[in-house]
PDB file of C-alpha atoms in Angstrom:
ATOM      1  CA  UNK D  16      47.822 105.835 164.852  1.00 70.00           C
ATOM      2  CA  UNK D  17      51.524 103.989 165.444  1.00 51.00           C
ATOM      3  CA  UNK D  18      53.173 106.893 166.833  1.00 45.00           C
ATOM      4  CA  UNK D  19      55.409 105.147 168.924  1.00 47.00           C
ATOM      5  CA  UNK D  20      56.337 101.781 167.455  1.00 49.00           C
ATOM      6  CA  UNK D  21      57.962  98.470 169.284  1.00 47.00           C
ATOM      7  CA  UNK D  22      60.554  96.396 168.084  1.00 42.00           C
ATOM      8  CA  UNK D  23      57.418  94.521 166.113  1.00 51.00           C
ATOM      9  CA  UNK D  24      57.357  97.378 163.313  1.00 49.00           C
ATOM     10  CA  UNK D  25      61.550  97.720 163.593  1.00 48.00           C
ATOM     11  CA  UNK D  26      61.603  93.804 162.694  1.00 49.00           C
ATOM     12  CA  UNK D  27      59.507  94.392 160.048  1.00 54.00           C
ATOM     13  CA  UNK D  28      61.584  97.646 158.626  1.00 49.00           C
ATOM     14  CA  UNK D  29      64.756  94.521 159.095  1.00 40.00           C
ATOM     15  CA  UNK D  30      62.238  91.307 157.542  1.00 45.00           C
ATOM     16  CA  UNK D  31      63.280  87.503 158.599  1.00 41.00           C
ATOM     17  CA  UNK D  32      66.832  86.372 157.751  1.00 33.00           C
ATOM     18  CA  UNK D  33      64.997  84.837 154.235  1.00 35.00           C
ATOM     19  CA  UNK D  34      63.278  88.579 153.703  1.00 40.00           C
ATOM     20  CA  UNK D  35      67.182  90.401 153.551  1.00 35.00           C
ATOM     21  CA  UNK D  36      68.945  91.492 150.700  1.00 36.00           C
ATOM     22  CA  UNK D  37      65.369  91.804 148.892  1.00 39.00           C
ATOM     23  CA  UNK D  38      64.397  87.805 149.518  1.00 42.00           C
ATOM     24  CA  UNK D  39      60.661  87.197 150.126  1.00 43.00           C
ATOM     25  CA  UNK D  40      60.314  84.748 152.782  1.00 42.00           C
ATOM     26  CA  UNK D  41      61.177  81.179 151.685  1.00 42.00           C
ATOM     27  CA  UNK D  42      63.585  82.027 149.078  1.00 43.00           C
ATOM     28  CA  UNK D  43      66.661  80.099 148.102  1.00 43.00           C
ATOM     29  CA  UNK D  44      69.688  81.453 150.043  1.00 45.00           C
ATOM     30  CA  UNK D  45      72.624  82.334 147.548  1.00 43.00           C
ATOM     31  CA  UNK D  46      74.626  83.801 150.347  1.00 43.00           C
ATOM     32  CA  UNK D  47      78.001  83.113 150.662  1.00 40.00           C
ATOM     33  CA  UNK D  48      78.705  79.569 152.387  1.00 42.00           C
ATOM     34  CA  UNK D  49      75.209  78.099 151.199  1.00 43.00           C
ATOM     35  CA  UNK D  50      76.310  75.357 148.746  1.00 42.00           C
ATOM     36  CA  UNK D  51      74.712  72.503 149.892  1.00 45.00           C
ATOM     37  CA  UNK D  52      71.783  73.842 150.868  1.00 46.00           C
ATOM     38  CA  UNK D  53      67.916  72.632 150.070  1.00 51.00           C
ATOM     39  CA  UNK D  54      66.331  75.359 147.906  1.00 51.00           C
ATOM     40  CA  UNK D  55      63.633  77.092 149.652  1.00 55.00           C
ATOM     41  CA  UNK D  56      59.861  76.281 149.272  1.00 52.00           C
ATOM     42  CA  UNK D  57      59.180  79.381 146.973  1.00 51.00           C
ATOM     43  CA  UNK D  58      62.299  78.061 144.472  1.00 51.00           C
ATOM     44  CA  UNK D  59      60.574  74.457 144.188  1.00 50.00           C
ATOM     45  CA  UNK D  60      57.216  76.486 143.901  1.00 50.00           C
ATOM     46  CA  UNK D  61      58.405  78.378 140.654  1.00 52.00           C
ATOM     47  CA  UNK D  62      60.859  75.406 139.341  1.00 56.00           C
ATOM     48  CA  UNK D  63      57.745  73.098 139.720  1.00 57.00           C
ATOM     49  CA  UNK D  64      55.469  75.312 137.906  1.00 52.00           C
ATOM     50  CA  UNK D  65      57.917  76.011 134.968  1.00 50.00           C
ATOM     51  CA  UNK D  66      58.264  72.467 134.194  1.00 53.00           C
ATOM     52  CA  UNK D  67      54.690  71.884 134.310  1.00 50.00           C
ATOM     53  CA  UNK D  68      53.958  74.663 131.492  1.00 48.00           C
ATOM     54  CA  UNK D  69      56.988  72.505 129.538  1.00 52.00           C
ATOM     55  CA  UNK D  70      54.111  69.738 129.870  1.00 49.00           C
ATOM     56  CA  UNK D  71      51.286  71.983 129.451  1.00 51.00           C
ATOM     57  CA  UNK D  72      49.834  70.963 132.947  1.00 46.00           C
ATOM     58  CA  UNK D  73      50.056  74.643 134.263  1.00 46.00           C
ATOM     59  CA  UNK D  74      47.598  77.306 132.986  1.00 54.00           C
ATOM     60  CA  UNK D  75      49.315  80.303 131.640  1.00 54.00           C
ATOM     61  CA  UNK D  76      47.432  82.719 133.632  1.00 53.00           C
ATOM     62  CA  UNK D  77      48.973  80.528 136.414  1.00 52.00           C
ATOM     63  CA  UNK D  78      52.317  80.966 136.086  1.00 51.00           C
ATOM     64  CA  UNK D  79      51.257  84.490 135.288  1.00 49.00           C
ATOM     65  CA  UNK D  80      50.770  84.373 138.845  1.00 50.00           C
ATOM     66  CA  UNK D  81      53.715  82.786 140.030  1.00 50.00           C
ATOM     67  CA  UNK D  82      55.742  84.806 138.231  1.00 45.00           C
ATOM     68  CA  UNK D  83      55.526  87.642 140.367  1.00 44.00           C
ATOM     69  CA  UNK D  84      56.844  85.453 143.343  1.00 49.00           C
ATOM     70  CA  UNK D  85      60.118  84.856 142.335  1.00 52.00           C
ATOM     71  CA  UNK D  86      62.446  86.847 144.125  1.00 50.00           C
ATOM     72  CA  UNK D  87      63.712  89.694 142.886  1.00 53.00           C
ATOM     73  CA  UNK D  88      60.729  90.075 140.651  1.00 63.00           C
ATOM     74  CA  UNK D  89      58.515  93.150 141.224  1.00 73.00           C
ATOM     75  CA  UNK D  90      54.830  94.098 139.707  1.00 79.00           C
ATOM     76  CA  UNK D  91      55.624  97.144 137.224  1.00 82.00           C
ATOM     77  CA  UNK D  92      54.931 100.308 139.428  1.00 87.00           C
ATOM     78  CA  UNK D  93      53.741 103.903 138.051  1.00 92.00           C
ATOM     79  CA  UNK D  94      55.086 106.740 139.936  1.00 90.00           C
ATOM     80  CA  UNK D  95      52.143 108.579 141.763  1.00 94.00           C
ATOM     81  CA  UNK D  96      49.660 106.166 140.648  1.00 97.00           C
ATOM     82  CA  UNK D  97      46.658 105.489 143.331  1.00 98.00           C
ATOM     83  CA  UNK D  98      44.835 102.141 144.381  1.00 98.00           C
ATOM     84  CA  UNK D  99      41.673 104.059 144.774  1.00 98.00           C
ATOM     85  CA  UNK D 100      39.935 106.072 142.484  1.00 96.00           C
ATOM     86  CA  UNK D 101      39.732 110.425 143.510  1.00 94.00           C
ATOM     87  CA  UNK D 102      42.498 109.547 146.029  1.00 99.00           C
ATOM     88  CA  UNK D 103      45.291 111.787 145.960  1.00 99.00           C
ATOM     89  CA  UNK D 104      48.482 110.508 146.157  1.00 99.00           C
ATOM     90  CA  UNK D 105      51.175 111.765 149.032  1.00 99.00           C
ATOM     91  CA  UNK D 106      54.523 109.422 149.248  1.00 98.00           C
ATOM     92  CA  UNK D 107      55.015 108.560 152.963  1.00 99.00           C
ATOM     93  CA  UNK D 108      58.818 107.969 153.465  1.00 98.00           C
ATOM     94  CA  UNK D 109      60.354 104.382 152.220  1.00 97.00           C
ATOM     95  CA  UNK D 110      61.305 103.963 155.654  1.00 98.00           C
ATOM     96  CA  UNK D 111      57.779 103.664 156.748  1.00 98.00           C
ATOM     97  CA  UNK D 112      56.948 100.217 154.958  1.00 98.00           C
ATOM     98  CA  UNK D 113      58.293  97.869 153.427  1.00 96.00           C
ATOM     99  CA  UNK D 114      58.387  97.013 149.374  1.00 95.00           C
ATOM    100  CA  UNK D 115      56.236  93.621 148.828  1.00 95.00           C
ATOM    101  CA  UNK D 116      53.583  92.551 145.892  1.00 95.00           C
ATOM    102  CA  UNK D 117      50.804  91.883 147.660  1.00 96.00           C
ATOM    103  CA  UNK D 118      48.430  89.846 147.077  1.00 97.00           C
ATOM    104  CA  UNK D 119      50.905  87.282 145.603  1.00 94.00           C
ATOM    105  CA  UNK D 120      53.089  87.261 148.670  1.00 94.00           C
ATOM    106  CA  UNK D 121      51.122  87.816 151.524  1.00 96.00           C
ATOM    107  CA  UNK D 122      47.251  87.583 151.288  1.00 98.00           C
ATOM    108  CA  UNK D 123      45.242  90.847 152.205  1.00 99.00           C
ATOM    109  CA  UNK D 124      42.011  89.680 154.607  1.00 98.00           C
ATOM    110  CA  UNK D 125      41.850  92.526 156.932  1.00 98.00           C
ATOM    111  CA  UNK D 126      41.043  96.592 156.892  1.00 99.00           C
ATOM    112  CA  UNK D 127      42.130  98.367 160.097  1.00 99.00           C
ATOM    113  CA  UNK D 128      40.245 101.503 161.173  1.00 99.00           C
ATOM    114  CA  UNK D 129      43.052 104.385 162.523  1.00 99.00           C
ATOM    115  CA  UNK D 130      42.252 107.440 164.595  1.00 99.00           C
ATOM    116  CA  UNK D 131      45.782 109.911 163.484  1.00 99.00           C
ATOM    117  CA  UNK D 132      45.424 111.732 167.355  1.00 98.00           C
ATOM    118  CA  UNK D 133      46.005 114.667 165.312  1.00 98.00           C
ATOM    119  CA  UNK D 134      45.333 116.673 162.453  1.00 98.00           C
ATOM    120  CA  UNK D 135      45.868 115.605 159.000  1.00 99.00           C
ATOM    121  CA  UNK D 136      49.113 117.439 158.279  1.00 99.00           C
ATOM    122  CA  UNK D 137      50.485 116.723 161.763  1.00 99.00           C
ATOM    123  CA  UNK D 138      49.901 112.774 160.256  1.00 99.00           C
ATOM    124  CA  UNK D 139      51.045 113.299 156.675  1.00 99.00           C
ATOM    125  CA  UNK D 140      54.544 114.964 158.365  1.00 99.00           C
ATOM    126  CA  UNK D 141      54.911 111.882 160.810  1.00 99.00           C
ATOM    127  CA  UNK D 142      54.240 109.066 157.815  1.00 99.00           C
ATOM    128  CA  UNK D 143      57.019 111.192 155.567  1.00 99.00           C
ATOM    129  CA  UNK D 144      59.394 111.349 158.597  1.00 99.00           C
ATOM    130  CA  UNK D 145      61.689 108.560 158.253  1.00 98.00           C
ATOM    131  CA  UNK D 146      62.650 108.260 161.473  1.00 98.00           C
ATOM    132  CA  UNK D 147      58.898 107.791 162.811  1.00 98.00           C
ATOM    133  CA  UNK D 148      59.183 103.874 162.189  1.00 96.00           C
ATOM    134  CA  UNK D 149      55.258 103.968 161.214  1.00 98.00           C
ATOM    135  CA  UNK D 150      52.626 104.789 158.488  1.00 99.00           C
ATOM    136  CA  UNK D 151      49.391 103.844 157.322  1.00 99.00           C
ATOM    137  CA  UNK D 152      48.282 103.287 153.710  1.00 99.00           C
ATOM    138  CA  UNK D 153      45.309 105.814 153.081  1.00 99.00           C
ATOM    139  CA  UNK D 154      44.620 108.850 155.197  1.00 99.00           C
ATOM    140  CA  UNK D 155      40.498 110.438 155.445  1.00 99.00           C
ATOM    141  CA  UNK D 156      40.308 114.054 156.052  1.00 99.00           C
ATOM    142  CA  UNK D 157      37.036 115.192 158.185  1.00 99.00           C
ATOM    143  CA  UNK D 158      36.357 116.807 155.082  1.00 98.00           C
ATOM    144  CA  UNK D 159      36.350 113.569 153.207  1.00 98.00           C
ATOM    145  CA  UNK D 160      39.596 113.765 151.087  1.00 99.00           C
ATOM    146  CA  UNK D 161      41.534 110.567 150.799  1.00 99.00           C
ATOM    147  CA  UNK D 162      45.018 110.841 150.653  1.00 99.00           C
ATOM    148  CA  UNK D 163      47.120 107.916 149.660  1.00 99.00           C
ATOM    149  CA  UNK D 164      50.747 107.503 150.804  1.00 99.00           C
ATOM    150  CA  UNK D 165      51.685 103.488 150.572  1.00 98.00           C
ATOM    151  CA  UNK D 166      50.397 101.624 147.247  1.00 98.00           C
ATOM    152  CA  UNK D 167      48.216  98.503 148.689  1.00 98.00           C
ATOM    153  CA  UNK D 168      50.867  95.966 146.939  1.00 97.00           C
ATOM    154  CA  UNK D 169      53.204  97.231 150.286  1.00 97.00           C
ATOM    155  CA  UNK D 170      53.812  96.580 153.563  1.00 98.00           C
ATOM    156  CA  UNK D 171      52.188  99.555 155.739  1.00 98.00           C
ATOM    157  CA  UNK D 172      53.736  99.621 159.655  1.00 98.00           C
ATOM    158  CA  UNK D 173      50.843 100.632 160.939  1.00 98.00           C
ATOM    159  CA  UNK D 174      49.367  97.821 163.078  1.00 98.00           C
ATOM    160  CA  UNK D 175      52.586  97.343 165.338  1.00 96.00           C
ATOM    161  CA  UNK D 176      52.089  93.208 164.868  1.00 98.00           C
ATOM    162  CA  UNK D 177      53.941  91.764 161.449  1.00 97.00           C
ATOM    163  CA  UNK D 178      51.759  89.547 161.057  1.00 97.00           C
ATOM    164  CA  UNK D 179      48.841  91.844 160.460  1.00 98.00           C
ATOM    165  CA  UNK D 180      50.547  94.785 159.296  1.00 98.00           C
ATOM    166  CA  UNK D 181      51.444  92.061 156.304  1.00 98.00           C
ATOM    167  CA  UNK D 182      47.922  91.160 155.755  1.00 98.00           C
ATOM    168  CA  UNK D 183      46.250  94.402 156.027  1.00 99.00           C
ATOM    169  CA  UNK D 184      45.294  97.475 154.436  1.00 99.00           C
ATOM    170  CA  UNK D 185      45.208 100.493 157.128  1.00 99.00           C
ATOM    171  CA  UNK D 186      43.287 103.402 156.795  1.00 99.00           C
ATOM    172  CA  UNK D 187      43.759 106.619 159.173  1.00 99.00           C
ATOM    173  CA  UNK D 188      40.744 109.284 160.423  1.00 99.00           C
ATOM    174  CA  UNK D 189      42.016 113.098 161.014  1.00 99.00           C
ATOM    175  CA  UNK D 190      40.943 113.601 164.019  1.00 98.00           C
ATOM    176  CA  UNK D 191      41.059 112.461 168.196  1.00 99.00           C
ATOM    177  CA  UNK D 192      39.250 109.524 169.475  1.00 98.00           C
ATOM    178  CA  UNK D 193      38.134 111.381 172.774  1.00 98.00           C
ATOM    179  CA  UNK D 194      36.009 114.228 169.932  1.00 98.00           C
ATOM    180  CA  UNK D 195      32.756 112.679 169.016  1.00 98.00           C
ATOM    181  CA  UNK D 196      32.900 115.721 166.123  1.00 98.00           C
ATOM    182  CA  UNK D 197      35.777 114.624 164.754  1.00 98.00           C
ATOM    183  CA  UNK D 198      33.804 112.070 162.507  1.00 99.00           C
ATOM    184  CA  UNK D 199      31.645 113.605 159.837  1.00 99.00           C
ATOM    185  CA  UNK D 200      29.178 112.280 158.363  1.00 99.00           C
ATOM    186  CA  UNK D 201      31.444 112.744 154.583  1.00 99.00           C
ATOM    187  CA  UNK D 202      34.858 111.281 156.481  1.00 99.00           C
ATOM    188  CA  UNK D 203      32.310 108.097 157.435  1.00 99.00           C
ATOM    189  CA  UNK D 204      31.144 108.410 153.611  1.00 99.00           C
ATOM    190  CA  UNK D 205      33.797 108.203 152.071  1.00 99.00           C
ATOM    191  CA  UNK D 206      36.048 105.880 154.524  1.00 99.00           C
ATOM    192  CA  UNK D 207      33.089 102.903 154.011  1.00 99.00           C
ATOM    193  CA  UNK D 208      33.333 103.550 149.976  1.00 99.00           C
ATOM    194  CA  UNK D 209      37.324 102.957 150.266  1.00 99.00           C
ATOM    195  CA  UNK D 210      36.950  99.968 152.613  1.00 99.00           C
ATOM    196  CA  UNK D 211      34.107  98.776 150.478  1.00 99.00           C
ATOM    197  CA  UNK D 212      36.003  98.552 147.518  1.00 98.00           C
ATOM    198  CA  UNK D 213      39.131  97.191 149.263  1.00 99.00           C
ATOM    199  CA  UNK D 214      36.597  94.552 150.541  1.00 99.00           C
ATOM    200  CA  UNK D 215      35.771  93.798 146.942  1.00 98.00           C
ATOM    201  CA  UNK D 216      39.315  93.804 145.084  1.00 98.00           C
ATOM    202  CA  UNK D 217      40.401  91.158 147.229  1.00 98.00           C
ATOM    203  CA  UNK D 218      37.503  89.429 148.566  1.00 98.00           C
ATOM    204  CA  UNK D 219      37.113  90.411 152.114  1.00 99.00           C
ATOM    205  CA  UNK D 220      34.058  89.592 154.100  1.00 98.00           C
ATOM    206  CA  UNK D 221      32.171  92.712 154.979  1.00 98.00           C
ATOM    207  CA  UNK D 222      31.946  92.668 158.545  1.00 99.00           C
ATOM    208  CA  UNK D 223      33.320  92.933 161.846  1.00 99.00           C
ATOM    209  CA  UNK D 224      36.159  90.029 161.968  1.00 98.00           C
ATOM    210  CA  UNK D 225      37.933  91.282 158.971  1.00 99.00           C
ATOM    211  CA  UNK D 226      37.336  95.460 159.425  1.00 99.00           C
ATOM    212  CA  UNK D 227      38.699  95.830 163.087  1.00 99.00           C
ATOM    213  CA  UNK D 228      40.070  98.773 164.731  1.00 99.00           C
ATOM    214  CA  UNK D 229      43.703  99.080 165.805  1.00 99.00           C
ATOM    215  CA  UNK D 230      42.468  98.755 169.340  1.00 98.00           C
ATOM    216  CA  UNK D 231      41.548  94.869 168.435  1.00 98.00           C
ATOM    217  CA  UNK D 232      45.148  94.262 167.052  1.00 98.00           C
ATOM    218  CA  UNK D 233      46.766  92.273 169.109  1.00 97.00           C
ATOM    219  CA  UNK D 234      50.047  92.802 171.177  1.00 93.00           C
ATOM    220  CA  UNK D 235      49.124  96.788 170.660  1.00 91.00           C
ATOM    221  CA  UNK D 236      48.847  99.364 173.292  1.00 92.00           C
ATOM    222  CA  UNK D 237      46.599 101.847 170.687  1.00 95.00           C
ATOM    223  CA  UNK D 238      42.950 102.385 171.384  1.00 97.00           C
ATOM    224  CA  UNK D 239      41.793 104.059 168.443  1.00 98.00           C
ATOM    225  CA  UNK D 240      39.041 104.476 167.086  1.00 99.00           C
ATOM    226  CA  UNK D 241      37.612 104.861 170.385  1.00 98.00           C
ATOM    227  CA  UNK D 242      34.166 105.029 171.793  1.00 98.00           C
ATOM    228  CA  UNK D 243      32.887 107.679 169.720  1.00 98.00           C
ATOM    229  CA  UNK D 244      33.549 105.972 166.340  1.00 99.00           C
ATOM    230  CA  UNK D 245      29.896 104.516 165.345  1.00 99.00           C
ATOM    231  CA  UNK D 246      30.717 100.976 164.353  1.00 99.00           C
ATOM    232  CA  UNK D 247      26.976 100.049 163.419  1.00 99.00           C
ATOM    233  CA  UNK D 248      26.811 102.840 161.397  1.00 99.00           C
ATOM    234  CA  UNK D 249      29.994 102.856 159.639  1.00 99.00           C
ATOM    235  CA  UNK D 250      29.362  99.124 158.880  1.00 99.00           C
ATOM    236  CA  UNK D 251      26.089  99.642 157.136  1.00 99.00           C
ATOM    237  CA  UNK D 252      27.850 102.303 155.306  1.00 99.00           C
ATOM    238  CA  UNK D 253      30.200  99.774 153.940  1.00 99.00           C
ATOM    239  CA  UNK D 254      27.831  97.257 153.430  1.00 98.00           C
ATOM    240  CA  UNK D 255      25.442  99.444 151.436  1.00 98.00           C
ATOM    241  CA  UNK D 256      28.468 100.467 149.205  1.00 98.00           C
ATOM    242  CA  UNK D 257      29.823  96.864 148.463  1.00 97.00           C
ATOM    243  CA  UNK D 258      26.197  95.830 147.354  1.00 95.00           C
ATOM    244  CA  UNK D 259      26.382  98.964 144.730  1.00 92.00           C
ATOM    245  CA  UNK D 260      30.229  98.905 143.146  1.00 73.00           C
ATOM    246  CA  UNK D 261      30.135  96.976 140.412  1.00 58.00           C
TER     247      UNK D 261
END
């Protein structure tokens, strides 16, 4: 669990200089003082494409696409809605992540495996807190409930690296990593369906390069899951449910 965050998760609260005022990276700068500057790669990306449709070279369903990468421009949102089906949906504060329409802007190709080092509403109160600086996107009760608090599309600081906490979904375990009992056989369940079908919506590979633990992240101090979480097993969980989801 990021409990304690470094200045990785606080520079991704404050983006690059291109990510401020609501810029994705790469967009054209319309600060003050920036006539006379070359418009950014994502501009040429979307300018290109438009003319191409004018010449029917560009597929609509492309610039479908693209269209959700221009700046400013955000997938339509439902209040409450879940990524997951019989989640249940809990709003971690906005301070926690950061607003982003994933897969269009940064690619999703990793699952990390969280230990919360606590119970589940000692987790759910730190991921609403604002001033915690950290929050995962799905949390799995030893009971099995999944809770939901950050829609996939965003930016979860939960990894404490940028670069992974922009390409990843994270998924936290009630529980402590030194408490072999503190993963039941209906939290592993239920976690490997969720990864499974996270797997399949945006075409991970099942297997051990692409669902790591936060332990494996690097530039962390964390440990979790620990020694007690059953890889083997929890991996043949989540293979078993990706062959069956249709």
């Amino acid at each position: 669990m990021g409990e304690t965050q470094s200045d990785q998760n606080r520079q991704d609260a404050q983006g690059d200089p291109g990510d401020r005022a609501g810029q994705p990276p790469g967009a054209a700068d319309t600060s003050p003082g920036s006539v006379g500057r070359r418009p950014g790669r994502r501009a040429l990306l979307i300018g290109g494409a438009v003319a191409a449709v004018g010449t029917a070279v560009v597929a609509r369903d492309e610039l479908s696409r693209l269209w959700w990468r221009v700046p400013g421009v955000e997938k339509p949102r439902t209040p409450g809605a879940v990524d997951f089906p019989g989640a249940t949906w809990v709003a971690a504060s906005s301070a926690n992540y950061r607003r982003a329409d994933r897969p269009d802007d940064y690619a999703i190709d990793r699952v990390v495996i969280h230990v919360t080092q606590g119970s589940y509403a000692s987790a759910v109160k730190a991921f609403q807190d604002p001033g915690h600086q950290a929050a995962a996107h799905y949390i799995v009760r030893q009971r099995g409930d999944i809770t939901q608090m950050i829609r996939e599309l965003d930016v979860a600081f939960h990894a404490g690296n940028r670069s992974y906490n922009e390409r990843s979904v994270g998924i936290e375990h009630e529980g402590f990593v030194d408490r072999k009992s503190s993963f039941t056989d209906v939290m592993y369940a239920n976690s490997a369906r969720l990864t499974a079908e996270i797997c399949r919506r945006y075409g991970i590979p099942v297997d051990r390069k692409h669902v790591i633990g936060h332990v494996e992240v690097p530039g962390t101090d964390h440990t979790d899951p620990g020694r007690y979480w059953d890889w083997d097993r929890y991996m043949g969980l989540v293979r078993r449910a990706h062959r069956t989801q249709v």
